[in-house]
Amino acid sequence: MWRDLAPIGRHADSGGYRRYAWTGADGECREWFREQAEARGLGYEADRNGNQWAWLGDPLAGDAVVTGSHLDSVPDGGAFDGPLGVVSSFAALDELRRRGAQFTRPFAITNFGDEEGARFGLACVGSRLAAGQLTAEKARLLRDGDGVPLPRAMEAAGHDPDTLGPDPERLARIGAFVELHVEQGRALDLSGDPVGVASAIWPHGRWRFDFRGEANHAGTTRLADRRDPMLTYAETVLAARREARLAGGLATFGKVAVEPNGVNAIPSLVRGWLDARAADQATLDAVVDGVERAAREHAERAGTDLDVVRESFTPVVEFQHALRDEICRVLGKRGPDEAGRTVPVLGTGAGHDAGILSASVPTAMLFVRNPTGISHSPAEHAAEDDCMAGVIALADVLEGLACS
Ligand code: GLV
Ligand code: MN
Ligand code: MN
């Protein structure tokens, strides 16, 4: 499976993945998913929001155990963020069949659409739509960097955008959702464990800062006469770092667009996107308020204008305790390792479909050790032994939940 996926959407120069929602590379990944489902005799379907499902047992019976993740990527993303969860789900099913496990609950593997939001700016579009956290009207207004509306992109990829919308009946038929994911930090590396269980996801969001000034000639406009939004932007980037450090959160400007984007012109517009996260809401508010206040103060001094728009927000997610405890019990039952450890429980600052679904469905996550912690980068990695430990842990968990 890993070999099949490896070349899809891989950029020759960077070695990173560019699997953006509803593009050709995404379509190849989706086709791969359908083939994996069919090769195992699973019932395949794409739901009204374009999420893919592979069913063992009756999808309508209710109380299903579902596992999966996503196959799309950030710009120049790594191979593991998303695909590790989907591949491990199929591999865990293969392992359960090898064990001769008898399923007593319906079981499904999913690939949620557009998890990263790399193309249309909003993360977890497929799961947000299904959970009713994004309306079809708002989704239809999303556009990519070239101005292509989401409905047109979906249609071009063969999915009918008229069906978009909440899917409460589908979610009500899920008794438990478990997402396995590569860890995007070094907690497991530091604790020396191949696999961990998630406790919570930090609240996080994306804010668009539009800094407007006056376009003018770089070679003839006196410094004193300039209204340069790039300066306000630069001050704001520094403020983001400072506010995050002081409050104990995280703040990142990782994407910027400049107009007219000419080397010899003072810009008229600098548009920067702030990604901010923190362990709790009060800290997140302090970071974002502090960045906006600093940006406004500088704009005032520099004669530039500023608009701030919150483009997305996900509140803190505390994964369901009963399911988490059950998973810890199943994994703990295997006994401590040579060092006497059972399974570590850890929080994360990364967003996931599991976080979105947790508002509607009992949800849990497993993390697989990432030796460097690097993610959203071609350097993202997990060792093969750890990936296999993840598959076995997932199989154990699914067996505990779905099999007699
Ligand atoms: C998703 O990976 C996110 O946390 O941005
Ligand atoms: Mn990601
Ligand atoms: Mn992911």
JSON list of C-alpha atoms in Angstrom, two decimals, residues 100-305:
[
{"chain": "A", "resi": 100, "resn": "GLY", "atom": "CA", "xyz": [-9.87, -14.87, 12.44]},
{"chain": "A", "resi": 101, "resn": "ALA", "atom": "CA", "xyz": [-11.64, -12.16, 14.44]},
{"chain": "A", "resi": 102, "resn": "GLN", "atom": "CA", "xyz": [-15.44, -12.17, 14.14]},
{"chain": "A", "resi": 103, "resn": "PHE", "atom": "CA", "xyz": [-16.98, -8.73, 13.76]},
{"chain": "A", "resi": 104, "resn": "THR", "atom": "CA", "xyz": [-20.05, -8.20, 15.93]},
{"chain": "A", "resi": 105, "resn": "ARG", "atom": "CA", "xyz": [-20.53, -4.54, 14.94]},
{"chain": "A", "resi": 106, "resn": "PRO", "atom": "CA", "xyz": [-20.52, -2.95, 11.48]},
{"chain": "A", "resi": 107, "resn": "PHE", "atom": "CA", "xyz": [-17.07, -1.67, 10.63]},
{"chain": "A", "resi": 108, "resn": "ALA", "atom": "CA", "xyz": [-15.85, 0.98, 8.18]},
{"chain": "A", "resi": 109, "resn": "ILE", "atom": "CA", "xyz": [-12.67, 2.63, 6.98]},
{"chain": "A", "resi": 110, "resn": "THR", "atom": "CA", "xyz": [-12.87, 6.28, 5.90]},
{"chain": "A", "resi": 111, "resn": "ASN", "atom": "CA", "xyz": [-10.95, 8.86, 3.95]},
{"chain": "A", "resi": 112, "resn": "PHE", "atom": "CA", "xyz": [-12.22, 12.31, 4.90]},
{"chain": "A", "resi": 113, "resn": "GLY", "atom": "CA", "xyz": [-12.05, 14.89, 2.11]},
{"chain": "A", "resi": 114, "resn": "ASP", "atom": "CA", "xyz": [-9.98, 18.07, 2.25]},
{"chain": "A", "resi": 115, "resn": "GLU", "atom": "CA", "xyz": [-8.63, 17.72, 5.78]},
{"chain": "A", "resi": 116, "resn": "GLU", "atom": "CA", "xyz": [-5.71, 20.12, 5.39]},
{"chain": "A", "resi": 117, "resn": "GLY", "atom": "CA", "xyz": [-7.57, 22.97, 3.74]},
{"chain": "A", "resi": 118, "resn": "ALA", "atom": "CA", "xyz": [-4.48, 23.60, 1.62]},
{"chain": "A", "resi": 119, "resn": "ARG", "atom": "CA", "xyz": [-6.48, 24.58, -1.46]},
{"chain": "A", "resi": 120, "resn": "PHE", "atom": "CA", "xyz": [-9.62, 26.34, -0.18]},
{"chain": "A", "resi": 121, "resn": "GLY", "atom": "CA", "xyz": [-8.20, 27.71, 3.08]},
{"chain": "A", "resi": 122, "resn": "LEU", "atom": "CA", "xyz": [-10.53, 25.90, 5.50]},
{"chain": "A", "resi": 123, "resn": "ALA", "atom": "CA", "xyz": [-9.36, 22.66, 7.17]},
{"chain": "A", "resi": 124, "resn": "CYS", "atom": "CA", "xyz": [-11.53, 19.55, 7.62]},
{"chain": "A", "resi": 125, "resn": "VAL", "atom": "CA", "xyz": [-14.15, 20.58, 5.05]},
{"chain": "A", "resi": 126, "resn": "GLY", "atom": "CA", "xyz": [-15.49, 17.02, 4.58]},
{"chain": "A", "resi": 127, "resn": "SER", "atom": "CA", "xyz": [-15.97, 16.30, 8.28]},
{"chain": "A", "resi": 128, "resn": "ARG", "atom": "CA", "xyz": [-17.15, 19.85, 9.11]},
{"chain": "A", "resi": 129, "resn": "LEU", "atom": "CA", "xyz": [-19.87, 19.59, 6.46]},
{"chain": "A", "resi": 130, "resn": "ALA", "atom": "CA", "xyz": [-20.96, 16.15, 7.68]},
{"chain": "A", "resi": 131, "resn": "ALA", "atom": "CA", "xyz": [-21.06, 17.32, 11.30]},
{"chain": "A", "resi": 132, "resn": "GLY", "atom": "CA", "xyz": [-23.00, 20.47, 10.41]},
{"chain": "A", "resi": 133, "resn": "GLN", "atom": "CA", "xyz": [-20.12, 22.71, 11.53]},
{"chain": "A", "resi": 134, "resn": "LEU", "atom": "CA", "xyz": [-19.85, 24.22, 8.03]},
{"chain": "A", "resi": 135, "resn": "THR", "atom": "CA", "xyz": [-22.98, 25.02, 6.04]},
{"chain": "A", "resi": 136, "resn": "ALA", "atom": "CA", "xyz": [-23.27, 24.03, 2.38]},
{"chain": "A", "resi": 137, "resn": "GLU", "atom": "CA", "xyz": [-23.86, 27.71, 1.56]},
{"chain": "A", "resi": 138, "resn": "LYS", "atom": "CA", "xyz": [-20.56, 28.74, 3.14]},
{"chain": "A", "resi": 139, "resn": "ALA", "atom": "CA", "xyz": [-18.72, 25.81, 1.56]},
{"chain": "A", "resi": 140, "resn": "ARG", "atom": "CA", "xyz": [-19.99, 26.77, -1.88]},
{"chain": "A", "resi": 141, "resn": "LEU", "atom": "CA", "xyz": [-18.46, 30.24, -1.44]},
{"chain": "A", "resi": 142, "resn": "LEU", "atom": "CA", "xyz": [-14.95, 28.86, -0.83]},
{"chain": "A", "resi": 143, "resn": "ARG", "atom": "CA", "xyz": [-12.48, 29.59, -3.64]},
{"chain": "A", "resi": 144, "resn": "ASP", "atom": "CA", "xyz": [-8.93, 28.43, -4.24]},
{"chain": "A", "resi": 145, "resn": "GLY", "atom": "CA", "xyz": [-5.96, 30.73, -4.93]},
{"chain": "A", "resi": 146, "resn": "ASP", "atom": "CA", "xyz": [-6.88, 30.86, -8.62]},
{"chain": "A", "resi": 147, "resn": "GLY", "atom": "CA", "xyz": [-10.46, 31.86, -7.87]},
{"chain": "A", "resi": 148, "resn": "VAL", "atom": "CA", "xyz": [-11.90, 28.43, -8.68]},
{"chain": "A", "resi": 149, "resn": "PRO", "atom": "CA", "xyz": [-15.01, 27.89, -6.51]},
{"chain": "A", "resi": 150, "resn": "LEU", "atom": "CA", "xyz": [-15.18, 24.68, -4.48]},
{"chain": "A", "resi": 151, "resn": "PRO", "atom": "CA", "xyz": [-18.34, 23.46, -6.30]},
{"chain": "A", "resi": 152, "resn": "ARG", "atom": "CA", "xyz": [-16.61, 23.77, -9.68]},
{"chain": "A", "resi": 153, "resn": "ALA", "atom": "CA", "xyz": [-13.53, 21.90, -8.41]},
{"chain": "A", "resi": 154, "resn": "MET", "atom": "CA", "xyz": [-15.73, 19.14, -6.99]},
{"chain": "A", "resi": 155, "resn": "GLU", "atom": "CA", "xyz": [-17.73, 18.86, -10.18]},
{"chain": "A", "resi": 156, "resn": "ALA", "atom": "CA", "xyz": [-14.57, 18.66, -12.28]},
{"chain": "A", "resi": 157, "resn": "ALA", "atom": "CA", "xyz": [-13.46, 15.77, -10.07]},
{"chain": "A", "resi": 158, "resn": "GLY", "atom": "CA", "xyz": [-16.76, 13.96, -10.60]},
{"chain": "A", "resi": 159, "resn": "HIS", "atom": "CA", "xyz": [-18.53, 14.79, -7.32]},
{"chain": "A", "resi": 160, "resn": "ASP", "atom": "CA", "xyz": [-21.94, 16.48, -7.37]},
{"chain": "A", "resi": 161, "resn": "PRO", "atom": "CA", "xyz": [-21.69, 19.67, -5.24]},
{"chain": "A", "resi": 162, "resn": "ASP", "atom": "CA", "xyz": [-25.49, 19.93, -4.95]},
{"chain": "A", "resi": 163, "resn": "THR", "atom": "CA", "xyz": [-25.47, 17.13, -2.38]},
{"chain": "A", "resi": 164, "resn": "LEU", "atom": "CA", "xyz": [-23.26, 18.98, 0.13]},
{"chain": "A", "resi": 165, "resn": "GLY", "atom": "CA", "xyz": [-24.70, 19.32, 3.60]},
{"chain": "A", "resi": 166, "resn": "PRO", "atom": "CA", "xyz": [-25.04, 17.89, 7.10]},
{"chain": "A", "resi": 167, "resn": "ASP", "atom": "CA", "xyz": [-25.20, 14.13, 7.41]},
{"chain": "A", "resi": 168, "resn": "PRO", "atom": "CA", "xyz": [-26.61, 13.51, 10.92]},
{"chain": "A", "resi": 169, "resn": "GLU", "atom": "CA", "xyz": [-28.14, 10.11, 10.07]},
{"chain": "A", "resi": 170, "resn": "ARG", "atom": "CA", "xyz": [-24.76, 8.83, 8.90]},
{"chain": "A", "resi": 171, "resn": "LEU", "atom": "CA", "xyz": [-22.95, 10.11, 11.98]},
{"chain": "A", "resi": 172, "resn": "ALA", "atom": "CA", "xyz": [-25.69, 8.71, 14.24]},
{"chain": "A", "resi": 173, "resn": "ARG", "atom": "CA", "xyz": [-24.88, 5.25, 12.92]},
{"chain": "A", "resi": 174, "resn": "ILE", "atom": "CA", "xyz": [-21.29, 5.50, 14.19]},
{"chain": "A", "resi": 175, "resn": "GLY", "atom": "CA", "xyz": [-20.73, 4.15, 17.69]},
{"chain": "A", "resi": 176, "resn": "ALA", "atom": "CA", "xyz": [-17.00, 4.93, 17.80]},
{"chain": "A", "resi": 177, "resn": "PHE", "atom": "CA", "xyz": [-14.46, 6.63, 15.52]},
{"chain": "A", "resi": 178, "resn": "VAL", "atom": "CA", "xyz": [-10.73, 5.99, 16.00]},
{"chain": "A", "resi": 179, "resn": "GLU", "atom": "CA", "xyz": [-8.14, 7.90, 13.96]},
{"chain": "A", "resi": 180, "resn": "LEU", "atom": "CA", "xyz": [-4.51, 6.79, 13.92]},
{"chain": "A", "resi": 181, "resn": "HIS", "atom": "CA", "xyz": [-2.06, 9.57, 13.03]},
{"chain": "A", "resi": 182, "resn": "VAL", "atom": "CA", "xyz": [1.67, 10.16, 12.93]},
{"chain": "A", "resi": 183, "resn": "GLU", "atom": "CA", "xyz": [2.61, 12.24, 15.96]},
{"chain": "A", "resi": 184, "resn": "GLN", "atom": "CA", "xyz": [3.40, 15.84, 15.02]},
{"chain": "A", "resi": 185, "resn": "GLY", "atom": "CA", "xyz": [5.72, 16.48, 17.90]},
{"chain": "A", "resi": 186, "resn": "ARG", "atom": "CA", "xyz": [8.31, 14.60, 19.96]},
{"chain": "A", "resi": 187, "resn": "ALA", "atom": "CA", "xyz": [6.39, 13.50, 23.05]},
{"chain": "A", "resi": 188, "resn": "LEU", "atom": "CA", "xyz": [6.59, 9.80, 22.13]},
{"chain": "A", "resi": 189, "resn": "ASP", "atom": "CA", "xyz": [10.20, 10.10, 21.09]},
{"chain": "A", "resi": 190, "resn": "LEU", "atom": "CA", "xyz": [11.02, 11.66, 24.44]},
{"chain": "A", "resi": 191, "resn": "SER", "atom": "CA", "xyz": [9.00, 9.11, 26.43]},
{"chain": "A", "resi": 192, "resn": "GLY", "atom": "CA", "xyz": [10.41, 6.22, 24.37]},
{"chain": "A", "resi": 193, "resn": "ASP", "atom": "CA", "xyz": [7.03, 4.82, 23.27]},
{"chain": "A", "resi": 194, "resn": "PRO", "atom": "CA", "xyz": [6.08, 3.75, 19.73]},
{"chain": "A", "resi": 195, "resn": "VAL", "atom": "CA", "xyz": [2.36, 4.44, 20.21]},
{"chain": "A", "resi": 196, "resn": "GLY", "atom": "CA", "xyz": [0.28, 6.81, 22.35]},
{"chain": "A", "resi": 197, "resn": "VAL", "atom": "CA", "xyz": [-3.36, 7.74, 22.90]},
{"chain": "A", "resi": 198, "resn": "ALA", "atom": "CA", "xyz": [-4.74, 11.27, 22.47]},
{"chain": "A", "resi": 199, "resn": "SER", "atom": "CA", "xyz": [-6.24, 13.20, 25.36]},
{"chain": "A", "resi": 200, "resn": "ALA", "atom": "CA", "xyz": [-7.17, 16.51, 23.73]},
{"chain": "A", "resi": 201, "resn": "ILE", "atom": "CA", "xyz": [-6.67, 18.87, 20.79]},
{"chain": "A", "resi": 202, "resn": "TRP", "atom": "CA", "xyz": [-5.80, 22.49, 21.53]},
{"chain": "A", "resi": 203, "resn": "PRO", "atom": "CA", "xyz": [-8.21, 25.19, 20.39]},
{"chain": "A", "resi": 204, "resn": "HIS", "atom": "CA", "xyz": [-6.90, 26.69, 17.15]},
{"chain": "A", "resi": 205, "resn": "GLY", "atom": "CA", "xyz": [-7.84, 28.86, 14.22]},
{"chain": "A", "resi": 206, "resn": "ARG", "atom": "CA", "xyz": [-6.83, 30.85, 11.16]},
{"chain": "A", "resi": 207, "resn": "TRP", "atom": "CA", "xyz": [-7.10, 34.63, 10.88]},
{"chain": "A", "resi": 208, "resn": "ARG", "atom": "CA", "xyz": [-6.60, 36.62, 7.66]},
{"chain": "A", "resi": 209, "resn": "PHE", "atom": "CA", "xyz": [-4.84, 39.97, 8.10]},
{"chain": "A", "resi": 210, "resn": "ASP", "atom": "CA", "xyz": [-5.27, 42.39, 5.16]},
{"chain": "A", "resi": 211, "resn": "PHE", "atom": "CA", "xyz": [-2.77, 45.24, 5.36]},
{"chain": "A", "resi": 212, "resn": "ARG", "atom": "CA", "xyz": [-3.50, 48.00, 2.84]},
{"chain": "A", "resi": 213, "resn": "GLY", "atom": "CA", "xyz": [-1.24, 50.87, 1.89]},
{"chain": "A", "resi": 214, "resn": "GLU", "atom": "CA", "xyz": [-0.35, 52.82, -1.19]},
{"chain": "A", "resi": 215, "resn": "ALA", "atom": "CA", "xyz": [1.38, 51.32, -4.22]},
{"chain": "A", "resi": 216, "resn": "ASN", "atom": "CA", "xyz": [4.22, 53.51, -5.36]},
{"chain": "A", "resi": 217, "resn": "HIS", "atom": "CA", "xyz": [7.62, 53.56, -7.03]},
{"chain": "A", "resi": 218, "resn": "ALA", "atom": "CA", "xyz": [10.42, 51.90, -5.03]},
{"chain": "A", "resi": 219, "resn": "GLY", "atom": "CA", "xyz": [13.05, 54.20, -6.53]},
{"chain": "A", "resi": 220, "resn": "THR", "atom": "CA", "xyz": [11.40, 57.60, -6.28]},
{"chain": "A", "resi": 221, "resn": "THR", "atom": "CA", "xyz": [9.14, 57.60, -3.20]},
{"chain": "A", "resi": 222, "resn": "ARG", "atom": "CA", "xyz": [10.80, 59.20, -0.17]},
{"chain": "A", "resi": 223, "resn": "LEU", "atom": "CA", "xyz": [10.72, 56.96, 2.92]},
{"chain": "A", "resi": 224, "resn": "ALA", "atom": "CA", "xyz": [8.75, 59.64, 4.76]},
{"chain": "A", "resi": 225, "resn": "ASP", "atom": "CA", "xyz": [6.06, 59.63, 2.06]},
{"chain": "A", "resi": 226, "resn": "ARG", "atom": "CA", "xyz": [5.43, 55.90, 2.02]},
{"chain": "A", "resi": 227, "resn": "ARG", "atom": "CA", "xyz": [2.42, 54.01, 3.32]},
{"chain": "A", "resi": 228, "resn": "ASP", "atom": "CA", "xyz": [4.00, 50.59, 3.12]},
{"chain": "A", "resi": 229, "resn": "PRO", "atom": "CA", "xyz": [1.82, 47.67, 4.31]},
{"chain": "A", "resi": 230, "resn": "MET", "atom": "CA", "xyz": [4.83, 45.33, 4.17]},
{"chain": "A", "resi": 231, "resn": "LEU", "atom": "CA", "xyz": [6.28, 47.14, 7.18]},
{"chain": "A", "resi": 232, "resn": "THR", "atom": "CA", "xyz": [3.06, 46.72, 9.14]},
{"chain": "A", "resi": 233, "resn": "TYR", "atom": "CA", "xyz": [3.00, 43.06, 8.16]},
{"chain": "A", "resi": 234, "resn": "ALA", "atom": "CA", "xyz": [6.64, 42.58, 9.23]},
{"chain": "A", "resi": 235, "resn": "GLU", "atom": "CA", "xyz": [5.96, 44.22, 12.62]},
{"chain": "A", "resi": 236, "resn": "THR", "atom": "CA", "xyz": [2.94, 41.95, 13.01]},
{"chain": "A", "resi": 237, "resn": "VAL", "atom": "CA", "xyz": [4.96, 38.80, 12.33]},
{"chain": "A", "resi": 238, "resn": "LEU", "atom": "CA", "xyz": [7.40, 39.84, 15.05]},
{"chain": "A", "resi": 239, "resn": "ALA", "atom": "CA", "xyz": [4.49, 40.64, 17.37]},
{"chain": "A", "resi": 240, "resn": "ALA", "atom": "CA", "xyz": [3.01, 37.18, 16.75]},
{"chain": "A", "resi": 241, "resn": "ARG", "atom": "CA", "xyz": [6.20, 35.56, 17.90]},
{"chain": "A", "resi": 242, "resn": "ARG", "atom": "CA", "xyz": [6.42, 37.82, 20.95]},
{"chain": "A", "resi": 243, "resn": "GLU", "atom": "CA", "xyz": [2.77, 37.40, 22.00]},
{"chain": "A", "resi": 244, "resn": "ALA", "atom": "CA", "xyz": [2.96, 33.63, 21.61]},
{"chain": "A", "resi": 245, "resn": "ARG", "atom": "CA", "xyz": [6.11, 33.46, 23.70]},
{"chain": "A", "resi": 246, "resn": "LEU", "atom": "CA", "xyz": [4.71, 35.69, 26.44]},
{"chain": "A", "resi": 247, "resn": "ALA", "atom": "CA", "xyz": [1.37, 33.88, 26.65]},
{"chain": "A", "resi": 248, "resn": "GLY", "atom": "CA", "xyz": [2.71, 30.35, 26.18]},
{"chain": "A", "resi": 249, "resn": "GLY", "atom": "CA", "xyz": [0.87, 29.61, 22.91]},
{"chain": "A", "resi": 250, "resn": "LEU", "atom": "CA", "xyz": [1.84, 29.25, 19.26]},
{"chain": "A", "resi": 251, "resn": "ALA", "atom": "CA", "xyz": [1.43, 31.78, 16.45]},
{"chain": "A", "resi": 252, "resn": "THR", "atom": "CA", "xyz": [2.61, 31.42, 12.86]},
{"chain": "A", "resi": 253, "resn": "PHE", "atom": "CA", "xyz": [2.40, 33.49, 9.71]},
{"chain": "A", "resi": 254, "resn": "GLY", "atom": "CA", "xyz": [3.13, 30.77, 7.12]},
{"chain": "A", "resi": 255, "resn": "LYS", "atom": "CA", "xyz": [1.33, 32.13, 4.08]},
{"chain": "A", "resi": 256, "resn": "VAL", "atom": "CA", "xyz": [1.47, 35.58, 2.55]},
{"chain": "A", "resi": 257, "resn": "ALA", "atom": "CA", "xyz": [0.18, 37.17, -0.66]},
{"chain": "A", "resi": 258, "resn": "VAL", "atom": "CA", "xyz": [1.42, 40.52, -1.94]},
{"chain": "A", "resi": 259, "resn": "GLU", "atom": "CA", "xyz": [-0.11, 42.89, -4.50]},
{"chain": "A", "resi": 260, "resn": "PRO", "atom": "CA", "xyz": [1.10, 43.89, -6.97]},
{"chain": "A", "resi": 261, "resn": "ASN", "atom": "CA", "xyz": [4.09, 41.70, -5.98]},
{"chain": "A", "resi": 262, "resn": "GLY", "atom": "CA", "xyz": [6.62, 43.69, -7.98]},
{"chain": "A", "resi": 263, "resn": "VAL", "atom": "CA", "xyz": [10.23, 43.91, -6.89]},
{"chain": "A", "resi": 264, "resn": "ASN", "atom": "CA", "xyz": [10.38, 47.65, -7.62]},
{"chain": "A", "resi": 265, "resn": "ALA", "atom": "CA", "xyz": [6.98, 48.61, -6.18]},
{"chain": "A", "resi": 266, "resn": "ILE", "atom": "CA", "xyz": [5.82, 49.41, -2.67]},
{"chain": "A", "resi": 267, "resn": "PRO", "atom": "CA", "xyz": [2.89, 46.99, -2.20]},
{"chain": "A", "resi": 268, "resn": "SER", "atom": "CA", "xyz": [-0.71, 48.14, -2.10]},
{"chain": "A", "resi": 269, "resn": "LEU", "atom": "CA", "xyz": [-1.80, 45.04, -0.19]},
{"chain": "A", "resi": 270, "resn": "VAL", "atom": "CA", "xyz": [-0.11, 42.43, 1.97]},
{"chain": "A", "resi": 271, "resn": "ARG", "atom": "CA", "xyz": [-2.39, 39.61, 3.03]},
{"chain": "A", "resi": 272, "resn": "GLY", "atom": "CA", "xyz": [-0.99, 37.31, 5.73]},
{"chain": "A", "resi": 273, "resn": "TRP", "atom": "CA", "xyz": [-2.64, 34.36, 7.42]},
{"chain": "A", "resi": 274, "resn": "LEU", "atom": "CA", "xyz": [-2.13, 33.85, 11.14]},
{"chain": "A", "resi": 275, "resn": "ASP", "atom": "CA", "xyz": [-2.38, 30.29, 12.47]},
{"chain": "A", "resi": 276, "resn": "ALA", "atom": "CA", "xyz": [-2.71, 30.47, 16.26]},
{"chain": "A", "resi": 277, "resn": "ARG", "atom": "CA", "xyz": [-3.08, 27.68, 18.83]},
{"chain": "A", "resi": 278, "resn": "ALA", "atom": "CA", "xyz": [-2.87, 27.26, 22.58]},
{"chain": "A", "resi": 279, "resn": "ALA", "atom": "CA", "xyz": [-3.62, 24.73, 25.27]},
{"chain": "A", "resi": 280, "resn": "ASP", "atom": "CA", "xyz": [-6.65, 26.71, 26.46]},
{"chain": "A", "resi": 281, "resn": "GLN", "atom": "CA", "xyz": [-9.04, 29.31, 25.12]},
{"chain": "A", "resi": 282, "resn": "ALA", "atom": "CA", "xyz": [-7.92, 32.16, 27.38]},
{"chain": "A", "resi": 283, "resn": "THR", "atom": "CA", "xyz": [-4.31, 31.79, 26.22]},
{"chain": "A", "resi": 284, "resn": "LEU", "atom": "CA", "xyz": [-5.37, 31.61, 22.58]},
{"chain": "A", "resi": 285, "resn": "ASP", "atom": "CA", "xyz": [-7.47, 34.77, 22.99]},
{"chain": "A", "resi": 286, "resn": "ALA", "atom": "CA", "xyz": [-4.53, 36.54, 24.64]},
{"chain": "A", "resi": 287, "resn": "VAL", "atom": "CA", "xyz": [-2.24, 35.63, 21.72]},
{"chain": "A", "resi": 288, "resn": "VAL", "atom": "CA", "xyz": [-4.64, 36.66, 18.96]},
{"chain": "A", "resi": 289, "resn": "ASP", "atom": "CA", "xyz": [-5.79, 39.85, 20.73]},
{"chain": "A", "resi": 290, "resn": "GLY", "atom": "CA", "xyz": [-2.17, 40.78, 21.35]},
{"chain": "A", "resi": 291, "resn": "VAL", "atom": "CA", "xyz": [-1.19, 40.26, 17.70]},
{"chain": "A", "resi": 292, "resn": "GLU", "atom": "CA", "xyz": [-4.16, 42.27, 16.45]},
{"chain": "A", "resi": 293, "resn": "ARG", "atom": "CA", "xyz": [-3.50, 45.08, 18.92]},
{"chain": "A", "resi": 294, "resn": "ALA", "atom": "CA", "xyz": [0.16, 45.31, 17.85]},
{"chain": "A", "resi": 295, "resn": "ALA", "atom": "CA", "xyz": [-0.85, 45.26, 14.17]},
{"chain": "A", "resi": 296, "resn": "ARG", "atom": "CA", "xyz": [-3.38, 48.08, 14.69]},
{"chain": "A", "resi": 297, "resn": "GLU", "atom": "CA", "xyz": [-0.88, 50.19, 16.63]},
{"chain": "A", "resi": 298, "resn": "HIS", "atom": "CA", "xyz": [1.66, 49.89, 13.85]},
{"chain": "A", "resi": 299, "resn": "ALA", "atom": "CA", "xyz": [-0.94, 50.51, 11.14]},
{"chain": "A", "resi": 300, "resn": "GLU", "atom": "CA", "xyz": [-1.93, 53.71, 12.95]},
{"chain": "A", "resi": 301, "resn": "ARG", "atom": "CA", "xyz": [1.68, 54.92, 13.02]},
{"chain": "A", "resi": 302, "resn": "ALA", "atom": "CA", "xyz": [2.41, 53.89, 9.42]},
{"chain": "A", "resi": 303, "resn": "GLY", "atom": "CA", "xyz": [-0.80, 55.21, 7.89]},
{"chain": "A", "resi": 304, "resn": "THR", "atom": "CA", "xyz": [-1.83, 51.78, 6.65]},
{"chain": "A", "resi": 305, "resn": "ASP", "atom": "CA", "xyz": [-5.23, 50.12, 7.00]}
]
